[in-house]
PDB file of C-alpha atoms in Angstrom:
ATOM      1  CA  UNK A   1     -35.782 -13.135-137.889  1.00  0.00           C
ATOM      2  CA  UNK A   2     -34.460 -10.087-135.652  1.00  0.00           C
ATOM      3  CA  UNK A   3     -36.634 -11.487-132.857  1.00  0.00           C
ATOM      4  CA  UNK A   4     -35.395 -15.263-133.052  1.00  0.00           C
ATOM      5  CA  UNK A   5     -31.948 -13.794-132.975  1.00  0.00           C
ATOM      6  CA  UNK A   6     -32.190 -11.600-130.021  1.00  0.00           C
ATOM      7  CA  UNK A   7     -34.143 -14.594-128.327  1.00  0.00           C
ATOM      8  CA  UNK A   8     -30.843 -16.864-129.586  1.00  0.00           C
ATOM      9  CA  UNK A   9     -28.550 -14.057-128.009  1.00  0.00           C
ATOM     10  CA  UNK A  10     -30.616 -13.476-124.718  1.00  0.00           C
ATOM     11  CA  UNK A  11     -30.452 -17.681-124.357  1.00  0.00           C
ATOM     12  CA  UNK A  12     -26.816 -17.342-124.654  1.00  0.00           C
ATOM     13  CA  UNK A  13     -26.290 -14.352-122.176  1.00  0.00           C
ATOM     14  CA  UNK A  14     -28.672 -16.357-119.479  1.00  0.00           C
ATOM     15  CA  UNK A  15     -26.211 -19.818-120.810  1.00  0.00           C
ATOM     16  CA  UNK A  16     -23.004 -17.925-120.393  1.00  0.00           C
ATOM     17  CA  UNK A  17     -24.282 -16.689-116.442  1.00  0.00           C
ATOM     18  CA  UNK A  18     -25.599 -20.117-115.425  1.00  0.00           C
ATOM     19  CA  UNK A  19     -22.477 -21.396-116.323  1.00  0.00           C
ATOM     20  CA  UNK A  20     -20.620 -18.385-114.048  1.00  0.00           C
ATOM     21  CA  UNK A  21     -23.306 -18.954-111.219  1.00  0.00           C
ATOM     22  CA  UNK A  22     -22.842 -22.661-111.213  1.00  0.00           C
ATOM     23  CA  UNK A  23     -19.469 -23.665-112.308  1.00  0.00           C
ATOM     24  CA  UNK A  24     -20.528 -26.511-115.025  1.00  0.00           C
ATOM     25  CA  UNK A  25     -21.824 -26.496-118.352  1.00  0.00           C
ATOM     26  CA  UNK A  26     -25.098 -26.067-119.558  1.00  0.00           C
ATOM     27  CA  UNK A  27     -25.184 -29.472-120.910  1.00  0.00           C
ATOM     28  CA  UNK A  28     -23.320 -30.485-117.739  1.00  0.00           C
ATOM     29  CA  UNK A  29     -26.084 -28.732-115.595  1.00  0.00           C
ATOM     30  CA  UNK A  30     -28.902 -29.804-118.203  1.00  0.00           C
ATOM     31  CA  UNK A  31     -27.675 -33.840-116.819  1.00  0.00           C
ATOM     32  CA  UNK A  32     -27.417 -32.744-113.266  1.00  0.00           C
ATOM     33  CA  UNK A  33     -31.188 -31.561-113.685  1.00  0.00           C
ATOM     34  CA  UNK A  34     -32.151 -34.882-114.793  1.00  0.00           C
ATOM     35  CA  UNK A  35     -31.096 -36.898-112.238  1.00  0.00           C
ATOM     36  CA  UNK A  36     -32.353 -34.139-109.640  1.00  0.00           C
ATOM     37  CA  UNK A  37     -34.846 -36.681-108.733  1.00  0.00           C
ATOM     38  CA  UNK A  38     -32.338 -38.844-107.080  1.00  0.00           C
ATOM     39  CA  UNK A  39     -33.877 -41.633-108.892  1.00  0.00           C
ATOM     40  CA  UNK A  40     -30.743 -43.573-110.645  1.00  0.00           C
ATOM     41  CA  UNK A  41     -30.795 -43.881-114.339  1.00  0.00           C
ATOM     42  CA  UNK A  42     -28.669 -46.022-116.506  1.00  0.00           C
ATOM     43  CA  UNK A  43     -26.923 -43.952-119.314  1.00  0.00           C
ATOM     44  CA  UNK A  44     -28.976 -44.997-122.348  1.00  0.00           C
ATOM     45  CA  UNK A  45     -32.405 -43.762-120.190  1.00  0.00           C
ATOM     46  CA  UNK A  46     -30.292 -40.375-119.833  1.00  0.00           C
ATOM     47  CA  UNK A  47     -29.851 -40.068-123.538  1.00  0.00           C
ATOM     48  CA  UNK A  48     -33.623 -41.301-123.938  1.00  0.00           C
ATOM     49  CA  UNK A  49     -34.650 -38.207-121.583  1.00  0.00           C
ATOM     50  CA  UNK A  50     -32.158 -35.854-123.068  1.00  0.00           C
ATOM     51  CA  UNK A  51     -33.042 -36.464-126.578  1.00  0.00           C
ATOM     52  CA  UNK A  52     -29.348 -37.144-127.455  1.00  0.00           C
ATOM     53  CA  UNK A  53     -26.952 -40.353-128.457  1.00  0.00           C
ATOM     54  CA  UNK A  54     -25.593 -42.328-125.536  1.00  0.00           C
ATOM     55  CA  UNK A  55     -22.013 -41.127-126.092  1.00  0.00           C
ATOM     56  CA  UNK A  56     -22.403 -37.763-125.891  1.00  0.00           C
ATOM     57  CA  UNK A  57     -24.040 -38.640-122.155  1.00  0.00           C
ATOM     58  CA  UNK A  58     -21.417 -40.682-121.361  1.00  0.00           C
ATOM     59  CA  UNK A  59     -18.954 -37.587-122.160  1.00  0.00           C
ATOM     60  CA  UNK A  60     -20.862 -35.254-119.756  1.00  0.00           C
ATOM     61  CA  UNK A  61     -21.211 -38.275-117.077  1.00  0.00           C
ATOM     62  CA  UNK A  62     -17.618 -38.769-117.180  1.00  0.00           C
ATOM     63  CA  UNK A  63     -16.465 -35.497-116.334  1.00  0.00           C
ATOM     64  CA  UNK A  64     -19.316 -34.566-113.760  1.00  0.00           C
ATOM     65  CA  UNK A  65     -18.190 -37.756-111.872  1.00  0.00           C
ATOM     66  CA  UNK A  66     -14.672 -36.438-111.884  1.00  0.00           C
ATOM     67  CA  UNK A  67     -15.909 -33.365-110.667  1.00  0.00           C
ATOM     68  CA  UNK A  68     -17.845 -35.420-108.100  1.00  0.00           C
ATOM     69  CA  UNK A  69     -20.898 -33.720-108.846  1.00  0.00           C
ATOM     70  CA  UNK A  70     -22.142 -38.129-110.236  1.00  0.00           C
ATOM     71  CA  UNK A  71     -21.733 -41.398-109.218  1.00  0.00           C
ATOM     72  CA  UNK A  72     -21.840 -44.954-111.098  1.00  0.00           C
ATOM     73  CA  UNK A  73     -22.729 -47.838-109.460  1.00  0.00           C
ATOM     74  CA  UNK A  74     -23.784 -50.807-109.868  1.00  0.00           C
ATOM     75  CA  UNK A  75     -27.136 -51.730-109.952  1.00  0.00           C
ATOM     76  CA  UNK A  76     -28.825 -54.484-107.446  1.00  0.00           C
ATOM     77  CA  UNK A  77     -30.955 -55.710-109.609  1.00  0.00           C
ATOM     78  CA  UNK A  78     -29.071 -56.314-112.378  1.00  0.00           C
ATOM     79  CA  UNK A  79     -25.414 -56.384-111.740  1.00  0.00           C
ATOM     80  CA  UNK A  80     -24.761 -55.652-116.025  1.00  0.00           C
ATOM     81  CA  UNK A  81     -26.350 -52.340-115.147  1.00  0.00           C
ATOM     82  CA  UNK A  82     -24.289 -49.047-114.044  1.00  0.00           C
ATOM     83  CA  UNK A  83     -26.620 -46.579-112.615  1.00  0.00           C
ATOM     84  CA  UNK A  84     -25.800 -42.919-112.547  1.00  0.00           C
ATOM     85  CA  UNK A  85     -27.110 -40.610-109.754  1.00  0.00           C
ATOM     86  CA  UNK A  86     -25.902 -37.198-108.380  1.00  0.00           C
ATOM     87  CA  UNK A  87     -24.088 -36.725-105.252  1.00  0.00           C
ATOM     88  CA  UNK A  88     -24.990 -33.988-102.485  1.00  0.00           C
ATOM     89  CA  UNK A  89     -22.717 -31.831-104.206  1.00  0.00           C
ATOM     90  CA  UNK A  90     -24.514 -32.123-107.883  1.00  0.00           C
ATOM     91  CA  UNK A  91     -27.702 -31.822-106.114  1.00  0.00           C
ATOM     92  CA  UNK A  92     -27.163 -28.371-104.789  1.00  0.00           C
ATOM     93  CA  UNK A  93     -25.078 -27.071-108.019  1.00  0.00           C
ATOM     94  CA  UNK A  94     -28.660 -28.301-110.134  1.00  0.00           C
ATOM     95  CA  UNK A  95     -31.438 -26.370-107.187  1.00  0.00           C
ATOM     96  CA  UNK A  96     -28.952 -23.488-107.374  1.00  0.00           C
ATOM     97  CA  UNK A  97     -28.171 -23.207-110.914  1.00  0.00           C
ATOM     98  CA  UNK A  98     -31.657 -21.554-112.081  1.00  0.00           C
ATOM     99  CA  UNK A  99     -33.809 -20.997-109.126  1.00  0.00           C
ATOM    100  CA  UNK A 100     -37.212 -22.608-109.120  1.00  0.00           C
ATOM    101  CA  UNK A 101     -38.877 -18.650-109.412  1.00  0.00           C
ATOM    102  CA  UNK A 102     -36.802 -17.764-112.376  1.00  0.00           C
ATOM    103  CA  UNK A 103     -37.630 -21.720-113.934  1.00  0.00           C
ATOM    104  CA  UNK A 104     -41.191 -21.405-113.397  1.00  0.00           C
ATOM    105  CA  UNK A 105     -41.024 -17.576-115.053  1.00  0.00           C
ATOM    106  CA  UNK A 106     -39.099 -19.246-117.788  1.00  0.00           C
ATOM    107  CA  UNK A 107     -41.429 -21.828-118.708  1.00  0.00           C
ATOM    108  CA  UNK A 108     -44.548 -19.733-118.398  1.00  0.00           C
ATOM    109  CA  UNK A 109     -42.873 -17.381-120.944  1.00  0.00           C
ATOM    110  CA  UNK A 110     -41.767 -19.876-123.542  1.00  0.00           C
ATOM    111  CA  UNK A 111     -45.366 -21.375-122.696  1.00  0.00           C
ATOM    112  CA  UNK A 112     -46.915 -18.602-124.004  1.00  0.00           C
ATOM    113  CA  UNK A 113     -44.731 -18.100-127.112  1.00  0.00           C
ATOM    114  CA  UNK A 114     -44.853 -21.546-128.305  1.00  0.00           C
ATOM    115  CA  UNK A 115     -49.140 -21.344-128.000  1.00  0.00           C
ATOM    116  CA  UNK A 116     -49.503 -18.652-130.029  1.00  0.00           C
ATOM    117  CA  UNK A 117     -47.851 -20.335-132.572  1.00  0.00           C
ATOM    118  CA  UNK A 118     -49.947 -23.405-132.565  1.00  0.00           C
ATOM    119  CA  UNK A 119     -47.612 -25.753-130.494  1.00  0.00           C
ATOM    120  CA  UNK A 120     -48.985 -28.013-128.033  1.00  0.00           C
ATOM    121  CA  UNK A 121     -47.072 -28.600-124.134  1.00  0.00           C
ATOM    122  CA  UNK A 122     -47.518 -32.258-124.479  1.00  0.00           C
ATOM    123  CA  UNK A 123     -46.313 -32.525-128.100  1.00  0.00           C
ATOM    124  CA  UNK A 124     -42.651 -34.508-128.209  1.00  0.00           C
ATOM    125  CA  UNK A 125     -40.215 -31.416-129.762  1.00  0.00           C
ATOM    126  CA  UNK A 126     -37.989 -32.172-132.545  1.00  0.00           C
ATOM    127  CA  UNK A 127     -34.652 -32.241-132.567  1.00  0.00           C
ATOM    128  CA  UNK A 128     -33.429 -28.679-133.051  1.00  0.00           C
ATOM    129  CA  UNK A 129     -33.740 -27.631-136.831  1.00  0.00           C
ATOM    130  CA  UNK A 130     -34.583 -31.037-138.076  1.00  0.00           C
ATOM    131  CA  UNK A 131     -37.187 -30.961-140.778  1.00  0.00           C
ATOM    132  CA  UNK A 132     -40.410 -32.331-139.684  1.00  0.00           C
ATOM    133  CA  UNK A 133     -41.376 -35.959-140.997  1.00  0.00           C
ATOM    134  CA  UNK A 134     -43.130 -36.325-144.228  1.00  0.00           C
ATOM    135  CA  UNK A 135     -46.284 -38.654-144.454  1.00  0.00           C
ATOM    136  CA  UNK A 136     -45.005 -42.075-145.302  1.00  0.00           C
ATOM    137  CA  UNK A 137     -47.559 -43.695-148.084  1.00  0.00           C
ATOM    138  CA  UNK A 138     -46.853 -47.273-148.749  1.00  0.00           C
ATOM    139  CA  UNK A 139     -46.733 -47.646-152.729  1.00  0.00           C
ATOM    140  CA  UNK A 140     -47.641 -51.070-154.303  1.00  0.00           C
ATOM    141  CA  UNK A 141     -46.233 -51.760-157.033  1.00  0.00           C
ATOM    142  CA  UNK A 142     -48.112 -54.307-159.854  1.00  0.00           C
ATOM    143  CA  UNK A 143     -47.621 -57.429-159.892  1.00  0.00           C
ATOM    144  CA  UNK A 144     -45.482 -59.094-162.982  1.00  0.00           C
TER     145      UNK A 144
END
């Protein structure tokens, strides 16, 4: 337990100076990172990607595009559409925020933690704390 809580408190010191270096949220920033591609996603494939509910994506959309760090347009394709993609601006803040050194360093670490404990890089994560799925048996019943 002591070492899942200082690994909860380093996270939140290394939150707390992202947020200082880069002047958004780490759920702000998380968004920004996202669309880093410059490919334009609608909100619902955000939420899809981010694991999260469309509303609390439309939150964090809505205030980076009145930061101007995000834009919504509409799509060509499909005119019902609103794409979201980053400006120049939201593109710099997201390569700045964690730079790629200290990401790749990152990753390799938590890599290595989560394989010694049996996890798998390619295995889809649950939702944080939610208890894992039990086996769902179909039960027939007799007839009357």
């Amino acid at each position: 337990m002591r070492a899942i809580r200082s690994l909860i408190a380093v996270l939140g010191q290394s939150a707390r100076t992202i947020e200082q270096r880069s002047g958004v949220t780490n759920a702000q920033l998380f968004v920004l990172q996202l669309l880093a591609d410059d490919v334009p996603h609608s909100i619902n494939e955000i939420a899809s990607l981010a694991l999260t509910h469309q509303s609390a994506v439309s939150v964090i959309v809505s205030r980076l595009e009145r930061a101007g760090l995000v834009r919504r347009t509409r799509s060509r394709a499909d005119a019902r559409r609103v794409d979201v993609s980053t400006t120049p601006v939201g593109r710099k803040i997201a390569r700045k925020a964690l730079p790629d050194a200290e990401l790749r360093q990152l990753g390799a670490s938590l890599g290595k933690i989560l394989a010694e404990r049996g996890t798998r890089p390619d295995e889809e994560p649950m939702m944080l704390f939610e208890p894992k799925a039990r086996s769902r048996t179909t039960k027939t019943h007799p007839p009357r």
